[in-house]
PDB file of C-alpha atoms in Angstrom:
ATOM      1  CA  UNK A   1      87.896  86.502  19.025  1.00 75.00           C
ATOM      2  CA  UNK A   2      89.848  88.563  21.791  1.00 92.00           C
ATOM      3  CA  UNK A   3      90.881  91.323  19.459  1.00 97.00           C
ATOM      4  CA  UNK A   4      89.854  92.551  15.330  1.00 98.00           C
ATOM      5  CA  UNK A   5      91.430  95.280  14.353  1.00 98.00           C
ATOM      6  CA  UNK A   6      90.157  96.904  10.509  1.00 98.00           C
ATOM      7  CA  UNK A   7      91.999  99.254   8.574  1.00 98.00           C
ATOM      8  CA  UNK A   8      93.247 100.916  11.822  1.00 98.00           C
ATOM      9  CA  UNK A   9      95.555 104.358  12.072  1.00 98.00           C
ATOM     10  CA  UNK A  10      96.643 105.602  14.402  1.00 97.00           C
ATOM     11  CA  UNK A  11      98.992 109.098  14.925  1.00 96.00           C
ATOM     12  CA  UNK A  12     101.556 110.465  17.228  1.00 93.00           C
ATOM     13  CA  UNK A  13     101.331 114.646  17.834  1.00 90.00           C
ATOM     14  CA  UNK A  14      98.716 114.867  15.403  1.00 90.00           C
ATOM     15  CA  UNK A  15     100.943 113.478  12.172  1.00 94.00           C
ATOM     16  CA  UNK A  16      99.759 109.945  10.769  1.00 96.00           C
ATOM     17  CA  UNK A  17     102.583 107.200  11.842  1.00 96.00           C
ATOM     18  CA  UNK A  18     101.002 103.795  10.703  1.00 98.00           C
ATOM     19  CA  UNK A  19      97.588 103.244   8.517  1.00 97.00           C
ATOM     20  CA  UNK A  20      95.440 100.478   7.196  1.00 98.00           C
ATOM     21  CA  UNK A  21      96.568  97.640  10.013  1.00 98.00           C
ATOM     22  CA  UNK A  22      94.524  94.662   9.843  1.00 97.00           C
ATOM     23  CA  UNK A  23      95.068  91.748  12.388  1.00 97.00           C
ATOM     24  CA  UNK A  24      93.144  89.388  14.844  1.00 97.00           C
ATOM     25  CA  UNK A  25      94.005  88.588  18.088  1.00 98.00           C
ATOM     26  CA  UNK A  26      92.517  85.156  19.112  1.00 97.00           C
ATOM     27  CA  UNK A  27      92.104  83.876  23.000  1.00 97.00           C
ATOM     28  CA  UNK A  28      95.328  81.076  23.404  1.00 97.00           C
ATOM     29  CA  UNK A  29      97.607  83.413  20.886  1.00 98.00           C
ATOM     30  CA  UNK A  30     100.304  85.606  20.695  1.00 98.00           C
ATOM     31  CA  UNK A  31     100.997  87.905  18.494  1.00 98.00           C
ATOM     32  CA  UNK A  32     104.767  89.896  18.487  1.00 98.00           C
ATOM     33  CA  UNK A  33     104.867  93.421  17.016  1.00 97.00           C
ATOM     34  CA  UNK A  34     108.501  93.645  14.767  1.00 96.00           C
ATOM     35  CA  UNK A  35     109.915  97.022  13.375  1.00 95.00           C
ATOM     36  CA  UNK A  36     112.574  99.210  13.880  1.00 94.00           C
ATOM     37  CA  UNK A  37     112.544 102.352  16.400  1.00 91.00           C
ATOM     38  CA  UNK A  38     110.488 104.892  15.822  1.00 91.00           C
ATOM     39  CA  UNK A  39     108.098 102.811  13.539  1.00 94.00           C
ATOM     40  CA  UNK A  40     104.918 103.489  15.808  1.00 96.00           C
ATOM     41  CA  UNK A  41     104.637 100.001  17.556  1.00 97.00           C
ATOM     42  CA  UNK A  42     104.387 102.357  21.413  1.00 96.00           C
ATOM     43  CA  UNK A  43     102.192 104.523  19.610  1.00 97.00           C
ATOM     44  CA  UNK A  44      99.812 101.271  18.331  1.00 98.00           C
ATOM     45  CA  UNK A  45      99.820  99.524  21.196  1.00 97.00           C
ATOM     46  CA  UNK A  46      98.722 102.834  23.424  1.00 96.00           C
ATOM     47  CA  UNK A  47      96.055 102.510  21.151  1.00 97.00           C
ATOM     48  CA  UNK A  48      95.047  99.506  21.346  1.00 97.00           C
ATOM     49  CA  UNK A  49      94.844  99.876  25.520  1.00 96.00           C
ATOM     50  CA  UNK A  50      92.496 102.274  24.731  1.00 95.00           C
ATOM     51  CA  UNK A  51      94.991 105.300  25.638  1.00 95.00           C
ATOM     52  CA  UNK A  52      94.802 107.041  22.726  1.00 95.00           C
ATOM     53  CA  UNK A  53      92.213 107.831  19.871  1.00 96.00           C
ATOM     54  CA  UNK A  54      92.085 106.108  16.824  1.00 97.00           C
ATOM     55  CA  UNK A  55      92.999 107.974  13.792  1.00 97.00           C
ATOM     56  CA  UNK A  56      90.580 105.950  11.442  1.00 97.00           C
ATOM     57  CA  UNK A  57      89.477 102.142  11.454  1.00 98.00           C
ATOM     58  CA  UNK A  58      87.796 100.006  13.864  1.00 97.00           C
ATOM     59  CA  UNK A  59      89.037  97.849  17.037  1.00 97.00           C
ATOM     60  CA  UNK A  60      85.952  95.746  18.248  1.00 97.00           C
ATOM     61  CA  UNK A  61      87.014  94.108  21.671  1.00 96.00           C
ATOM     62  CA  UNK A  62      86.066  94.764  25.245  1.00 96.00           C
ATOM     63  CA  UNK A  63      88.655  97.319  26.454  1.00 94.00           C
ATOM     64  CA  UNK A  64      87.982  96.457  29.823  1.00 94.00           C
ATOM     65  CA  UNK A  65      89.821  93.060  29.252  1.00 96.00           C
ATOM     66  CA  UNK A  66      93.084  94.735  28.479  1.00 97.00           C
ATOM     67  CA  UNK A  67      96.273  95.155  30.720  1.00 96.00           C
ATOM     68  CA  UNK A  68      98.762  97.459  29.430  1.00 96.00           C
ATOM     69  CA  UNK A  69     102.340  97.278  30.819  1.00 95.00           C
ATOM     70  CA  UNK A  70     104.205  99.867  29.110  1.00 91.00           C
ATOM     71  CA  UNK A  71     107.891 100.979  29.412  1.00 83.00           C
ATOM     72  CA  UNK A  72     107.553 102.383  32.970  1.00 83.00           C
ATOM     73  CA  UNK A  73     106.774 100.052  35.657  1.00 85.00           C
ATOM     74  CA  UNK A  74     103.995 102.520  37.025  1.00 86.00           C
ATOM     75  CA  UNK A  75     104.948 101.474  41.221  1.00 93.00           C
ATOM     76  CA  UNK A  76     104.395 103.869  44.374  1.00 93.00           C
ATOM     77  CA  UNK A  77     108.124 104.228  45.393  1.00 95.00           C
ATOM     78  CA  UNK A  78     107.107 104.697  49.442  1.00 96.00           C
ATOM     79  CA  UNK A  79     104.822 100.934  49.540  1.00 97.00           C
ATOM     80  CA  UNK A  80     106.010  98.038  49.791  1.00 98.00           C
ATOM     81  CA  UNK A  81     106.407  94.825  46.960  1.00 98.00           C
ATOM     82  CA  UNK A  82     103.530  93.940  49.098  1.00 97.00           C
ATOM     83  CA  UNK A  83     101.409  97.019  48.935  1.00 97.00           C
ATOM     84  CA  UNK A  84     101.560  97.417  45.630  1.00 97.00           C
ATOM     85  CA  UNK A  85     100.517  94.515  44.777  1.00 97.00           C
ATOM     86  CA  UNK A  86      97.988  94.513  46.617  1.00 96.00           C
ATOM     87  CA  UNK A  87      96.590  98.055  45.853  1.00 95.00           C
ATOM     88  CA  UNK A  88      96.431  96.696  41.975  1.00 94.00           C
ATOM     89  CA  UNK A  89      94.660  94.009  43.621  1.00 94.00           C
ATOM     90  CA  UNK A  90      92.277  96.055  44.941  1.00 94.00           C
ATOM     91  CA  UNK A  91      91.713  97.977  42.388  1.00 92.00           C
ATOM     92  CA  UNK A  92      90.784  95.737  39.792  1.00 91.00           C
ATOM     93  CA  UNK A  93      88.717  93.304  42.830  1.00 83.00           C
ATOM     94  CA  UNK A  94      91.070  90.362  42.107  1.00 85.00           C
ATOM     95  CA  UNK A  95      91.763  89.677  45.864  1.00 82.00           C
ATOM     96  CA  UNK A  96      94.767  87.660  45.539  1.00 90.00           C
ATOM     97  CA  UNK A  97      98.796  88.111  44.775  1.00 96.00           C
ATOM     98  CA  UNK A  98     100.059  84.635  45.512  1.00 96.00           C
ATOM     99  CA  UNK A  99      99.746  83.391  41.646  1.00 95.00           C
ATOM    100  CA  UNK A 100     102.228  87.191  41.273  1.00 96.00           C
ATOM    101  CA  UNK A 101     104.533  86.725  43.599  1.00 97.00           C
ATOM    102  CA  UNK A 102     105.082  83.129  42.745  1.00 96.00           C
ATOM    103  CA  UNK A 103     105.501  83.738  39.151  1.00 95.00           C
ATOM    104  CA  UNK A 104     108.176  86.593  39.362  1.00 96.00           C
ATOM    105  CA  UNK A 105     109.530  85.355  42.614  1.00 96.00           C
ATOM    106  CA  UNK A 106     108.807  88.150  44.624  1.00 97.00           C
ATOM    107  CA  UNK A 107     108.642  86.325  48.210  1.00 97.00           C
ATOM    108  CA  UNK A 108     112.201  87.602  49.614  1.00 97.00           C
ATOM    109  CA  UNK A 109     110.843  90.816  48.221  1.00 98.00           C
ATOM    110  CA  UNK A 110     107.704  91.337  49.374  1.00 98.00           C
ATOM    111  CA  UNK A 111     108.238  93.792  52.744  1.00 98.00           C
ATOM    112  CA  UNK A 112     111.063  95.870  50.690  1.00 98.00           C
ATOM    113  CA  UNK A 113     110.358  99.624  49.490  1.00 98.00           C
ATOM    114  CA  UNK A 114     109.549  99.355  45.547  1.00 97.00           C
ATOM    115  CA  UNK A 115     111.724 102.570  45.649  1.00 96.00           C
ATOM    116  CA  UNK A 116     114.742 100.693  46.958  1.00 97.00           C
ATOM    117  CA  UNK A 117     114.212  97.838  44.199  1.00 97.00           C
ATOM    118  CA  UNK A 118     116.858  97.389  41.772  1.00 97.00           C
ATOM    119  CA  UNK A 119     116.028  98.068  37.924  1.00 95.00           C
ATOM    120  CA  UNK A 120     115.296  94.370  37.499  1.00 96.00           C
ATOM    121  CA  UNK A 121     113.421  93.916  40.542  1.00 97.00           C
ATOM    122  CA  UNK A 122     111.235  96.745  39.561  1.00 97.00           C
ATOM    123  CA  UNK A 123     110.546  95.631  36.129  1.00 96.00           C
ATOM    124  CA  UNK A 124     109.445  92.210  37.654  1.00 97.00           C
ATOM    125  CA  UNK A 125     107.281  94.047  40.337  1.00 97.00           C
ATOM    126  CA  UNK A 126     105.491  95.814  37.587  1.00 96.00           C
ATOM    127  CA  UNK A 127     104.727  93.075  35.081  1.00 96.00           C
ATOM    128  CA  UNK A 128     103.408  91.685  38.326  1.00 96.00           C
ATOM    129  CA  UNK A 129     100.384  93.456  38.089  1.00 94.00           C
ATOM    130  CA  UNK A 130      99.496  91.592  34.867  1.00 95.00           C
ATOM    131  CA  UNK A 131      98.693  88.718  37.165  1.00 96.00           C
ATOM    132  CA  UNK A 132      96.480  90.541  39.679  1.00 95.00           C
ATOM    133  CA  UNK A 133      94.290  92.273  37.094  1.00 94.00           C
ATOM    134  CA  UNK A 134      92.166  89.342  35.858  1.00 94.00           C
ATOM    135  CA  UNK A 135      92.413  90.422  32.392  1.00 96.00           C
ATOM    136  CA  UNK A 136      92.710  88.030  29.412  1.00 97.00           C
ATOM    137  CA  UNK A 137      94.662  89.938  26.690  1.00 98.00           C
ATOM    138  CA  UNK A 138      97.874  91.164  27.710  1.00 98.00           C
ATOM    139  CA  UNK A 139      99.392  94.530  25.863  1.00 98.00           C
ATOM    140  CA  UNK A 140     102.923  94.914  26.583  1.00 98.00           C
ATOM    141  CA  UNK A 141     105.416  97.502  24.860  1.00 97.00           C
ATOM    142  CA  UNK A 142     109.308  95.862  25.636  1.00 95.00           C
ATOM    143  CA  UNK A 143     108.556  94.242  28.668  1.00 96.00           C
ATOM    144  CA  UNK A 144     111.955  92.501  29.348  1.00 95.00           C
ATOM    145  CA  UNK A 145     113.725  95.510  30.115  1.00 93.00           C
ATOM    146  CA  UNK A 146     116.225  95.194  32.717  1.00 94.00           C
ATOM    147  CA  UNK A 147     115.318  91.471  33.290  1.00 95.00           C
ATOM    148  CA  UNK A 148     118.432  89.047  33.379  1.00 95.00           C
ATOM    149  CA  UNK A 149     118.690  86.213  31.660  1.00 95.00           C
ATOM    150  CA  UNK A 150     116.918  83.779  34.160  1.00 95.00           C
ATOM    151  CA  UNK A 151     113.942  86.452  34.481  1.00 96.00           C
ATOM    152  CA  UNK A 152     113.009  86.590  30.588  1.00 96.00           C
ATOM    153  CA  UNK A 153     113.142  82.464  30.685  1.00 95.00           C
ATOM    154  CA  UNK A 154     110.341  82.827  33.649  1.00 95.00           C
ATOM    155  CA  UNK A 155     108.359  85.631  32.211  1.00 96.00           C
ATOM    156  CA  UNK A 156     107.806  83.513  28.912  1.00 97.00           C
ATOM    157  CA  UNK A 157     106.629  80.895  31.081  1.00 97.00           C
ATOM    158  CA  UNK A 158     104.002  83.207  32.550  1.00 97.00           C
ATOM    159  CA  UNK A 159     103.056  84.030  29.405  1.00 97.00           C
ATOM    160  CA  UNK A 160     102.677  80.587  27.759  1.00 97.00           C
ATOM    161  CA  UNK A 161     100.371  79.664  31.147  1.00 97.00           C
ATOM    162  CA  UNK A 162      98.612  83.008  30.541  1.00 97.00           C
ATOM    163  CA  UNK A 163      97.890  81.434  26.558  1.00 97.00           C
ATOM    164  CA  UNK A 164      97.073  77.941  27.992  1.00 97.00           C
ATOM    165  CA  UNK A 165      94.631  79.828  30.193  1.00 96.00           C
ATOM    166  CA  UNK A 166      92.703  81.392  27.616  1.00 97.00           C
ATOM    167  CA  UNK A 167      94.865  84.522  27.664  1.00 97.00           C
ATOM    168  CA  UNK A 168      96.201  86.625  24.483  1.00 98.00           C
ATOM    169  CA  UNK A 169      99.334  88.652  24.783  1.00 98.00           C
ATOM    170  CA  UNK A 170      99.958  91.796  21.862  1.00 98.00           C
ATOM    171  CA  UNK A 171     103.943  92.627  22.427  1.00 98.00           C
ATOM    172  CA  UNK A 172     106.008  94.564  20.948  1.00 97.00           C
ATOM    173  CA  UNK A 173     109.504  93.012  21.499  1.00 95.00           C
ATOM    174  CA  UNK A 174     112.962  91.827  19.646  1.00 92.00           C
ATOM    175  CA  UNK A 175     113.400  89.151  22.559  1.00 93.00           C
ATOM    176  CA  UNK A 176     112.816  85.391  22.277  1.00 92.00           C
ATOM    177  CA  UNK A 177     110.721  84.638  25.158  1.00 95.00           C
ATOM    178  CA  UNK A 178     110.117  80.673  24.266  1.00 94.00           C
ATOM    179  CA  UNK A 179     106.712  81.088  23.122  1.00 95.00           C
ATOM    180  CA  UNK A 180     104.472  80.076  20.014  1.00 94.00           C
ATOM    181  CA  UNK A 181     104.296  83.166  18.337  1.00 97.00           C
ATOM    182  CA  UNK A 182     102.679  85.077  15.239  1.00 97.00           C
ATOM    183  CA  UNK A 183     104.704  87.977  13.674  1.00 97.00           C
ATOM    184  CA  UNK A 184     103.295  91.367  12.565  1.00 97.00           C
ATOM    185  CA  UNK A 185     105.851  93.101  10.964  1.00 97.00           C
ATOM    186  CA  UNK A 186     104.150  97.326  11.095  1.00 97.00           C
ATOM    187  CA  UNK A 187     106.511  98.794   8.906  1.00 96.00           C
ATOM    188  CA  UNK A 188     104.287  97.859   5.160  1.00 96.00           C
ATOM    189  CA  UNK A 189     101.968  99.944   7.377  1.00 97.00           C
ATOM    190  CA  UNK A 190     103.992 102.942   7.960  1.00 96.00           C
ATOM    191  CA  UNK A 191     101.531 106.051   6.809  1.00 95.00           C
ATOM    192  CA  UNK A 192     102.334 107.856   3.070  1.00 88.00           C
ATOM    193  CA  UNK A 193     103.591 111.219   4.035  1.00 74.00           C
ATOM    194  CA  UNK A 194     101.763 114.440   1.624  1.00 63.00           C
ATOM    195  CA  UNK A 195     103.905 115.397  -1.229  1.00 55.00           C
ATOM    196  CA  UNK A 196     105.343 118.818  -0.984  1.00 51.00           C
ATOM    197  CA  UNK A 197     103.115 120.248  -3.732  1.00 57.00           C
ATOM    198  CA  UNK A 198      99.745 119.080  -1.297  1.00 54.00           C
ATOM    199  CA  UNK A 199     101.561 120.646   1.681  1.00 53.00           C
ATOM    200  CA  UNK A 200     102.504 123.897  -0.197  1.00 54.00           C
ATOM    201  CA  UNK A 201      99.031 124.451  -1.631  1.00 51.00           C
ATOM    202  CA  UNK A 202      98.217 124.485   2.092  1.00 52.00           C
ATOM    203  CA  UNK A 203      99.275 127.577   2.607  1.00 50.00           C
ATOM    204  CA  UNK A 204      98.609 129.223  -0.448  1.00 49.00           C
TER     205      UNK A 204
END
């Protein structure tokens, strides 16, 4: 089991968003969070990566074997495609960005500024790093955006080789990527709000 997660709640600026989640994550699956904006599927999946505390519940998994790619693409404007990728290289002791810059064809890219990188190009450079990490469950909060057509149809091939691997991917999306996929809809899980009368009697 990559990933159990029991009765978990979790909170945004102190006030409950979603409570008593229950899923499992297995090694070969992927699981796509569904809700509308604002339901808490950023706030879950920050933490899940370990980003945030939990609120109540239990996630047992090895946080070390998460990558998070969140809605920035996290890249040092003044290196290179190159140097980036291989800094994240470095700094998770992979050693090697070929199997990256193959998979979001980076090649032509590789000795221009990530600061002079169109959205898209960006966005490609920084789900990039998921290859050079190592790390078998993927967390990803909207990762196809700014990717064109043709760059979604390749990035659900990277993940479908990254669930033939062994892999698990946790994303919170509304685009088909062309992948076998469970659904976890979070909004049954959206947190009961106090009724006025508890609030009031809190400052009584």
């Amino acid at each position: 089991m990559a990933m159990h997660v029991e009765n978990l709640a979790v909170s945004r600026g102190g006030i409950l968003i979603l409570e008593g989640i229950d899923f499992q994550l297995s090694a070969g699956q992927a699981l796509v969070l569904r809700g509308p904006n604002g339901s808490g599927k950023t706030t879950l999946l920050r933490t899940l990566a370990g980003l945030q505390p939990i609120a109540d519940g239990k996630i047992t998994y090895d946080i070390d074997s998460v990558a998070y790619a969140a809605h920035s693409d996290g890249l040092k404007q003044m290196l290179t495609v190159r140097e980036n990728l291989e800094f994240w290289s470095s700094v998770f002791g992979t050693g090697n960005i070929d199997e990256a810059v193959e998979a979001f064809f980076l090649g032509p890219l590789l000795t221009r500024m990530a600061g002079a990188l169109s959205a898209g190009q960006k966005r490609r450079l920084g789900l990039a790093r998921l290859l050079v990490t190592g790390r078998p469950i993927w967390v990803l909060d909207e990762p196809t955006v700014s990717l064109d057509v043709e760059a979604v149809a390749r990035f659900g091939e990277t993940i479908k080789t990254h669930l033939q691997s062994g892999g698990s991917a946790l994303i919170a999306t509304h685009i088909d990527l062309g992948i076998p996929a469970d659904i976890l809809d979070v909004t049954p899980f959206k947190a009961k709000r106090p009724s006025l009368p508890q609030l009031d009697g809190a400052f009584q």
